[in-house]
Amino acid sequence: MSLPSEERRARITALGYDYAAQPKTELSRCNLCGGTSLVVLTHTDRYGYAAEAHACRGCGLVFLNPQLTPEAYGRFYDGIYRPLVSAFHGRLIDATTIQDEQRTYAAERAAFLRPFVEGRGYRTMLDIGGSTGVVAHHFAQAFGLSGTLIDPAPLEIEQARKLGLKTVTGLVEAHDFGDERFDVVIICQTVDHLLDVKGTLERVRMLLSQTGLLFIDIVDFRAAYLRNWSVEAAVKIDHPYYLTEATMMAYLQMCGFEVLRTDYAADHLHISYACRPARPRPLEIPAGAADTLLREVRFVQNAPR
């Protein structure tokens, strides 16, 4: 099992964040297939917190259980999230220092989406979990879009507002957009942070114009635990959900999206999807996908180092 080094543990402990004391919600059903047969994969996350990751035996979806309540996550993103990530990596990671990395990411993802955006008359864009607004601002300039950004972190929202974006501080699961519709919706390095993946994707389908475009990317859970040969190292309290190619495709098809193109990022960790609205399809999970995942997890956990 991968646990923090003593130096790293000291930095995390110094933050004084009591994860065990935070209010949480116990999940009895899988968010993807609704199954109730769950198995505990891990008891500890990469920071050393006692956070259990469960897997659904029916479809292979992995998620923290119990999960912090929406209010607890709101407080977490307001004051703990960036300091915790900084303590883990041993360097300052905040709303300012992450922007260079975000600019590179924005340019790469804009190039990926360009064939599906240019010449289609798109005018409006919603960035869900848009952080400092660097990505949304780049997309807005590259494609002539009017951008709206929603994120739960006030300090990062402040940076996005300075770029001229319309901003909403909060979680997309809780905000009412009324009758507003968007031509492009982007969910960049965010879906793993959502508290209700299915509900959010269904809502995005309603927020998207009839001929609109969805961009979404995931941290591939399998790539994450195989990279460090540790399941615990791939689990962290800031990610309620852990997606694979099989579960992400199932979500998209079930929630009414057709995948136009898939891309493996240069970091060999993220997978990107360009999607358009389509008729929702019944849940489809490759036969044996969940069993295969569980066997591989056990092999990684028990193979000699």
Short mmCIF file of C-alpha atoms in Angstrom, two decimals:
data_model
loop_
_atom_site.label_atom_id
_atom_site.label_comp_id
_atom_site.label_asym_id
_atom_site.label_seq_id
_atom_site.Cartn_x
_atom_site.Cartn_y
_atom_site.Cartn_z
CA MET A 1 0.00 0.00 0.00
CA SER A 2 1.26 3.48 -0.90
CA LEU A 3 1.24 5.83 2.10
CA PRO A 4 2.66 9.36 2.48
CA SER A 5 6.32 9.67 3.47
CA GLU A 6 7.01 11.05 6.95
CA GLU A 7 7.91 14.47 5.54
CA ARG A 8 4.78 14.54 3.40
CA ARG A 9 2.64 13.28 6.26
CA ALA A 10 3.98 16.12 8.47
CA ARG A 11 3.03 18.72 5.86
CA ILE A 12 -0.48 17.26 5.55
CA THR A 13 -0.94 16.99 9.32
CA ALA A 14 0.12 20.63 9.74
CA LEU A 15 -2.97 21.70 7.76
CA GLY A 16 -5.14 20.54 10.65
CA TYR A 17 -7.87 19.17 8.40
CA ASP A 18 -9.93 16.57 10.28
CA TYR A 19 -11.41 14.49 7.48
CA ALA A 20 -12.89 11.95 9.87
CA ALA A 21 -14.96 14.65 11.59
CA GLN A 22 -16.51 16.01 8.39
CA PRO A 23 -20.19 15.27 7.67
CA LYS A 24 -20.61 12.52 5.11
CA THR A 25 -23.30 10.66 3.18
CA GLU A 26 -23.37 6.87 2.94
CA LEU A 27 -24.12 5.57 -0.57
CA SER A 28 -26.14 2.37 -0.89
CA ARG A 29 -26.54 2.34 -4.68
CA CYS A 30 -24.22 2.71 -7.64
CA ASN A 31 -24.57 6.06 -9.42
CA LEU A 32 -24.21 4.39 -12.84
CA CYS A 33 -26.21 1.16 -12.81
CA GLY A 34 -28.13 1.46 -9.54
CA GLY A 35 -26.63 -1.76 -8.24
CA THR A 36 -26.44 -2.45 -4.52
CA SER A 37 -23.69 -5.08 -4.48
CA LEU A 38 -20.59 -3.10 -3.50
CA VAL A 39 -17.09 -4.16 -2.50
CA VAL A 40 -14.49 -2.14 -0.56
CA LEU A 41 -11.30 -1.69 -2.61
CA THR A 42 -9.25 0.54 -0.33
CA HIS A 43 -9.41 1.87 3.23
CA THR A 44 -6.90 4.73 2.87
CA ASP A 45 -6.33 7.43 0.28
CA ARG A 46 -3.08 8.89 -1.02
CA TYR A 47 -3.00 11.57 1.69
CA GLY A 48 -3.28 8.98 4.46
CA TYR A 49 -6.90 9.79 5.32
CA ALA A 50 -9.24 6.94 6.25
CA ALA A 51 -11.27 7.17 3.04
CA GLU A 52 -12.84 4.02 1.62
CA ALA A 53 -13.19 3.47 -2.12
CA HIS A 54 -15.96 1.07 -3.11
CA ALA A 55 -16.61 -0.64 -6.43
CA CYS A 56 -19.92 -1.76 -7.91
CA ARG A 57 -19.84 -5.47 -8.68
CA GLY A 58 -22.37 -4.92 -11.46
CA CYS A 59 -20.67 -2.30 -13.63
CA GLY A 60 -17.24 -1.60 -12.09
CA LEU A 61 -17.82 2.03 -11.11
CA VAL A 62 -15.51 3.07 -8.26
CA PHE A 63 -16.36 5.82 -5.77
CA LEU A 64 -15.64 7.09 -2.28
CA ASN A 65 -18.13 5.76 0.24
CA PRO A 66 -19.11 7.52 2.40
CA GLN A 67 -18.65 10.84 0.61
CA LEU A 68 -18.44 14.34 2.05
CA THR A 69 -21.74 16.20 1.92
CA PRO A 70 -22.07 19.03 -0.65
CA GLU A 71 -21.65 21.57 2.16
CA ALA A 72 -18.51 19.83 3.42
CA TYR A 73 -17.06 19.75 -0.08
CA GLY A 74 -17.89 23.43 -0.46
CA ARG A 75 -15.81 24.22 2.62
CA PHE A 76 -13.08 21.84 1.42
CA TYR A 77 -12.69 23.65 -1.91
CA ASP A 78 -12.92 27.04 -0.25
CA GLY A 79 -9.93 26.60 2.03
CA ILE A 80 -8.33 23.13 2.09
CA TYR A 81 -8.11 21.74 -1.43
CA ARG A 82 -5.16 23.70 -2.85
CA PRO A 83 -3.15 23.70 0.42
CA LEU A 84 -3.66 19.92 0.64
CA VAL A 85 -2.46 19.33 -2.92
CA SER A 86 0.47 21.66 -2.25
CA ALA A 87 1.38 19.75 0.92
CA PHE A 88 1.23 16.45 -0.95
CA HIS A 89 3.53 17.61 -3.75
CA GLY A 90 5.79 19.76 -1.57
CA ARG A 91 5.39 22.91 -3.68
CA LEU A 92 2.91 25.76 -3.94
CA ILE A 93 -0.08 24.90 -6.12
CA ASP A 94 -2.67 27.67 -6.08
CA ALA A 95 -4.89 29.77 -8.34
CA THR A 96 -1.81 31.59 -9.70
CA THR A 97 0.79 28.85 -10.06
CA ILE A 98 -1.50 26.46 -11.94
CA GLN A 99 -2.20 28.88 -14.77
CA ASP A 100 0.83 28.05 -16.95
CA GLU A 101 -0.14 24.39 -16.89
CA GLN A 102 -3.73 25.33 -17.68
CA ARG A 103 -2.63 27.41 -20.70
CA THR A 104 -0.82 24.42 -22.19
CA TYR A 105 -3.82 22.19 -21.50
CA ALA A 106 -6.19 24.77 -23.05
CA ALA A 107 -4.19 24.96 -26.28
CA GLU A 108 -4.04 21.17 -26.60
CA ARG A 109 -7.75 20.67 -25.96
CA ALA A 110 -8.74 23.53 -28.29
CA ALA A 111 -6.80 21.84 -31.09
CA PHE A 112 -8.63 18.59 -30.31
CA LEU A 113 -12.04 20.29 -30.52
CA ARG A 114 -11.40 22.67 -33.41
CA PRO A 115 -12.84 20.40 -36.16
CA PHE A 116 -16.10 20.08 -34.19
CA VAL A 117 -16.51 23.78 -33.34
CA GLU A 118 -15.34 25.94 -36.25
CA GLY A 119 -17.94 26.92 -38.83
CA ARG A 120 -20.91 25.76 -36.77
CA GLY A 121 -22.10 29.15 -35.59
CA TYR A 122 -21.66 28.41 -31.89
CA ARG A 123 -21.99 31.47 -29.65
CA THR A 124 -22.19 30.43 -25.99
CA MET A 125 -20.14 28.18 -23.72
CA LEU A 126 -20.44 26.84 -20.17
CA ASP A 127 -17.31 25.65 -18.35
CA ILE A 128 -18.20 23.37 -15.41
CA GLY A 129 -15.52 23.32 -12.72
CA GLY A 130 -13.56 25.87 -14.73
CA SER A 131 -11.04 26.84 -12.03
CA THR A 132 -9.20 30.10 -12.84
CA GLY A 133 -10.89 30.49 -16.23
CA VAL A 134 -7.72 30.05 -18.27
CA VAL A 135 -9.24 27.24 -20.35
CA ALA A 136 -12.61 28.94 -20.82
CA HIS A 137 -10.91 32.21 -21.77
CA HIS A 138 -8.72 30.46 -24.35
CA PHE A 139 -11.74 28.68 -25.85
CA ALA A 140 -13.76 31.89 -25.89
CA GLN A 141 -11.01 33.70 -27.80
CA ALA A 142 -10.18 30.80 -30.12
CA PHE A 143 -13.78 30.13 -31.14
CA GLY A 144 -15.52 33.47 -30.59
CA LEU A 145 -17.68 32.23 -27.71
CA SER A 146 -19.31 34.05 -24.82
CA GLY A 147 -18.16 32.13 -21.74
CA THR A 148 -19.83 31.32 -18.43
CA LEU A 149 -17.85 29.50 -15.73
CA ILE A 150 -19.04 27.73 -12.57
CA ASP A 151 -16.66 26.56 -9.84
CA PRO A 152 -16.92 26.11 -6.05
CA ALA A 153 -13.59 27.80 -5.20
CA PRO A 154 -13.99 31.57 -4.61
CA LEU A 155 -10.30 32.40 -5.11
CA GLU A 156 -10.26 30.69 -8.48
CA ILE A 157 -13.56 32.30 -9.48
CA GLU A 158 -11.97 35.66 -8.73
CA GLN A 159 -9.20 34.91 -11.24
CA ALA A 160 -11.77 33.85 -13.87
CA ARG A 161 -13.78 37.05 -13.37
CA LYS A 162 -10.67 39.13 -14.11
CA LEU A 163 -10.55 37.48 -17.55
CA GLY A 164 -13.98 38.86 -18.40
CA LEU A 165 -15.91 35.62 -17.97
CA LYS A 166 -19.37 35.46 -16.45
CA THR A 167 -18.90 33.46 -13.24
CA VAL A 168 -20.98 31.44 -10.78
CA THR A 169 -19.54 30.36 -7.43
CA GLY A 170 -20.95 26.97 -6.50
CA LEU A 171 -21.53 23.39 -7.61
CA VAL A 172 -23.26 22.68 -10.90
CA GLU A 173 -25.43 20.10 -9.15
CA ALA A 174 -27.01 22.87 -7.07
CA HIS A 175 -27.18 25.89 -9.42
CA ASP A 176 -30.34 26.76 -11.36
CA PHE A 177 -29.55 28.01 -14.87
CA GLY A 178 -33.24 28.53 -15.66
CA ASP A 179 -33.96 28.51 -19.39
CA GLU A 180 -30.36 29.26 -20.39
CA ARG A 181 -28.87 26.94 -23.03
CA PHE A 182 -25.29 26.63 -24.25
CA ASP A 183 -23.76 25.68 -27.61
CA VAL A 184 -20.60 24.27 -26.03
CA VAL A 185 -20.23 22.71 -22.58
CA ILE A 186 -16.77 21.79 -21.32
CA ILE A 187 -16.04 19.67 -18.24
CA CYS A 188 -12.26 19.77 -17.99
CA GLN A 189 -10.51 17.63 -15.36
CA THR A 190 -13.68 17.93 -13.30
CA VAL A 191 -15.99 14.93 -13.72
CA ASP A 192 -14.06 13.01 -11.04
CA HIS A 193 -14.94 15.84 -8.59
CA LEU A 194 -18.71 15.65 -9.17
CA LEU A 195 -21.03 14.33 -6.48
CA ASP A 196 -23.60 13.02 -8.98
CA VAL A 197 -22.05 12.10 -12.33
CA LYS A 198 -25.26 10.72 -13.83
CA GLY A 199 -27.40 13.63 -12.67
CA THR A 200 -24.88 16.19 -13.91
CA LEU A 201 -24.56 14.60 -17.36
CA GLU A 202 -28.34 14.41 -17.67
CA ARG A 203 -28.52 18.08 -16.73
CA VAL A 204 -25.77 18.99 -19.21
CA ARG A 205 -27.79 17.21 -21.89
CA MET A 206 -30.68 19.57 -21.08
CA LEU A 207 -28.41 22.65 -20.94
CA LEU A 208 -26.84 21.85 -24.32
CA SER A 209 -28.39 23.29 -27.48
CA GLN A 210 -29.83 20.78 -29.96
CA THR A 211 -26.73 20.93 -32.17
CA GLY A 212 -24.27 21.61 -29.36
CA LEU A 213 -21.00 20.00 -28.34
CA LEU A 214 -19.82 18.49 -25.06
CA PHE A 215 -16.14 18.12 -24.17
CA ILE A 216 -15.29 16.00 -21.14
CA ASP A 217 -12.18 14.23 -19.93
CA ILE A 218 -11.45 11.75 -17.18
CA VAL A 219 -8.54 10.52 -15.13
CA ASP A 220 -8.51 6.88 -16.20
CA PHE A 221 -8.60 4.99 -12.90
CA ARG A 222 -6.83 1.96 -14.36
CA ALA A 223 -4.02 4.10 -15.76
CA ALA A 224 -3.72 5.84 -12.37
CA TYR A 225 -3.27 2.71 -10.27
CA LEU A 226 -1.11 0.93 -12.83
CA ARG A 227 1.19 3.97 -13.12
CA ASN A 228 2.26 3.74 -9.47
CA TRP A 229 1.31 0.08 -9.00
CA SER A 230 -0.87 1.21 -6.11
CA VAL A 231 -4.65 1.51 -5.84
CA GLU A 232 -4.36 3.68 -2.73
CA ALA A 233 -2.13 6.14 -4.60
CA ALA A 234 -4.91 6.57 -7.19
CA VAL A 235 -7.55 7.42 -4.56
CA LYS A 236 -7.91 10.88 -2.99
CA ILE A 237 -10.64 12.61 -1.02
CA ASP A 238 -10.99 15.34 -3.67
CA HIS A 239 -12.23 12.76 -6.20
CA PRO A 240 -15.58 11.23 -5.18
CA TYR A 241 -15.63 9.14 -8.41
CA TYR A 242 -13.07 7.06 -10.38
CA LEU A 243 -13.87 6.39 -14.03
CA THR A 244 -12.56 3.99 -16.64
CA GLU A 245 -13.10 3.85 -20.39
CA ALA A 246 -15.93 1.35 -19.90
CA THR A 247 -17.82 3.32 -17.24
CA MET A 248 -17.36 6.70 -18.97
CA MET A 249 -18.68 5.41 -22.28
CA ALA A 250 -21.63 3.84 -20.47
CA TYR A 251 -22.42 7.14 -18.72
CA LEU A 252 -22.26 9.13 -21.96
CA GLN A 253 -24.44 6.79 -23.98
CA MET A 254 -26.99 6.35 -21.20
CA CYS A 255 -27.25 10.13 -20.63
CA GLY A 256 -27.82 10.95 -24.30
CA PHE A 257 -24.46 11.61 -25.93
CA GLU A 258 -22.73 10.21 -29.00
CA VAL A 259 -18.93 10.15 -28.84
CA LEU A 260 -17.44 11.75 -31.96
CA ARG A 261 -13.79 11.37 -31.05
CA THR A 262 -11.67 10.02 -28.19
CA ASP A 263 -8.12 11.09 -27.37
CA TYR A 264 -5.46 9.76 -25.01
CA ALA A 265 -3.63 12.74 -23.52
CA ALA A 266 0.14 13.09 -23.66
CA ASP A 267 0.33 12.41 -19.92
CA HIS A 268 -1.00 8.87 -20.58
CA LEU A 269 -3.45 9.45 -17.72
CA HIS A 270 -6.36 11.50 -19.07
CA ILE A 271 -8.83 10.49 -21.78
CA SER A 272 -10.81 13.16 -23.66
CA TYR A 273 -14.19 12.83 -25.38
CA ALA A 274 -15.90 15.10 -27.91
CA CYS A 275 -19.64 14.39 -27.91
CA ARG A 276 -22.88 15.58 -29.45
CA PRO A 277 -26.47 15.14 -28.24
CA ALA A 278 -28.09 11.84 -29.17
CA ARG A 279 -30.93 9.62 -28.08
CA PRO A 280 -30.23 8.09 -24.65
CA ARG A 281 -29.38 4.40 -24.84
CA PRO A 282 -29.87 1.60 -22.32
CA LEU A 283 -26.91 1.00 -20.03
CA GLU A 284 -24.21 -1.02 -21.78
CA ILE A 285 -21.21 -2.39 -19.90
CA PRO A 286 -18.87 -4.89 -21.61
CA ALA A 287 -19.50 -8.39 -20.29
CA GLY A 288 -17.17 -9.22 -17.44
CA ALA A 289 -15.76 -5.67 -17.19
CA ALA A 290 -16.43 -5.37 -13.45
CA ASP A 291 -14.97 -8.80 -12.63
CA THR A 292 -11.89 -8.05 -14.72
CA LEU A 293 -11.35 -4.75 -12.91
CA LEU A 294 -11.69 -6.34 -9.48
CA ARG A 295 -9.24 -9.14 -10.34
CA GLU A 296 -6.71 -6.62 -11.62
CA VAL A 297 -7.08 -4.46 -8.50
CA ARG A 298 -6.41 -7.47 -6.28
CA PHE A 299 -3.40 -8.43 -8.38
CA VAL A 300 -1.93 -4.92 -8.09
CA GLN A 301 -2.57 -4.89 -4.34
CA ASN A 302 -0.91 -8.23 -3.73
CA ALA A 303 1.79 -8.67 -6.37
CA PRO A 304 5.37 -8.62 -5.05
CA ARG A 305 7.03 -5.22 -5.29
#
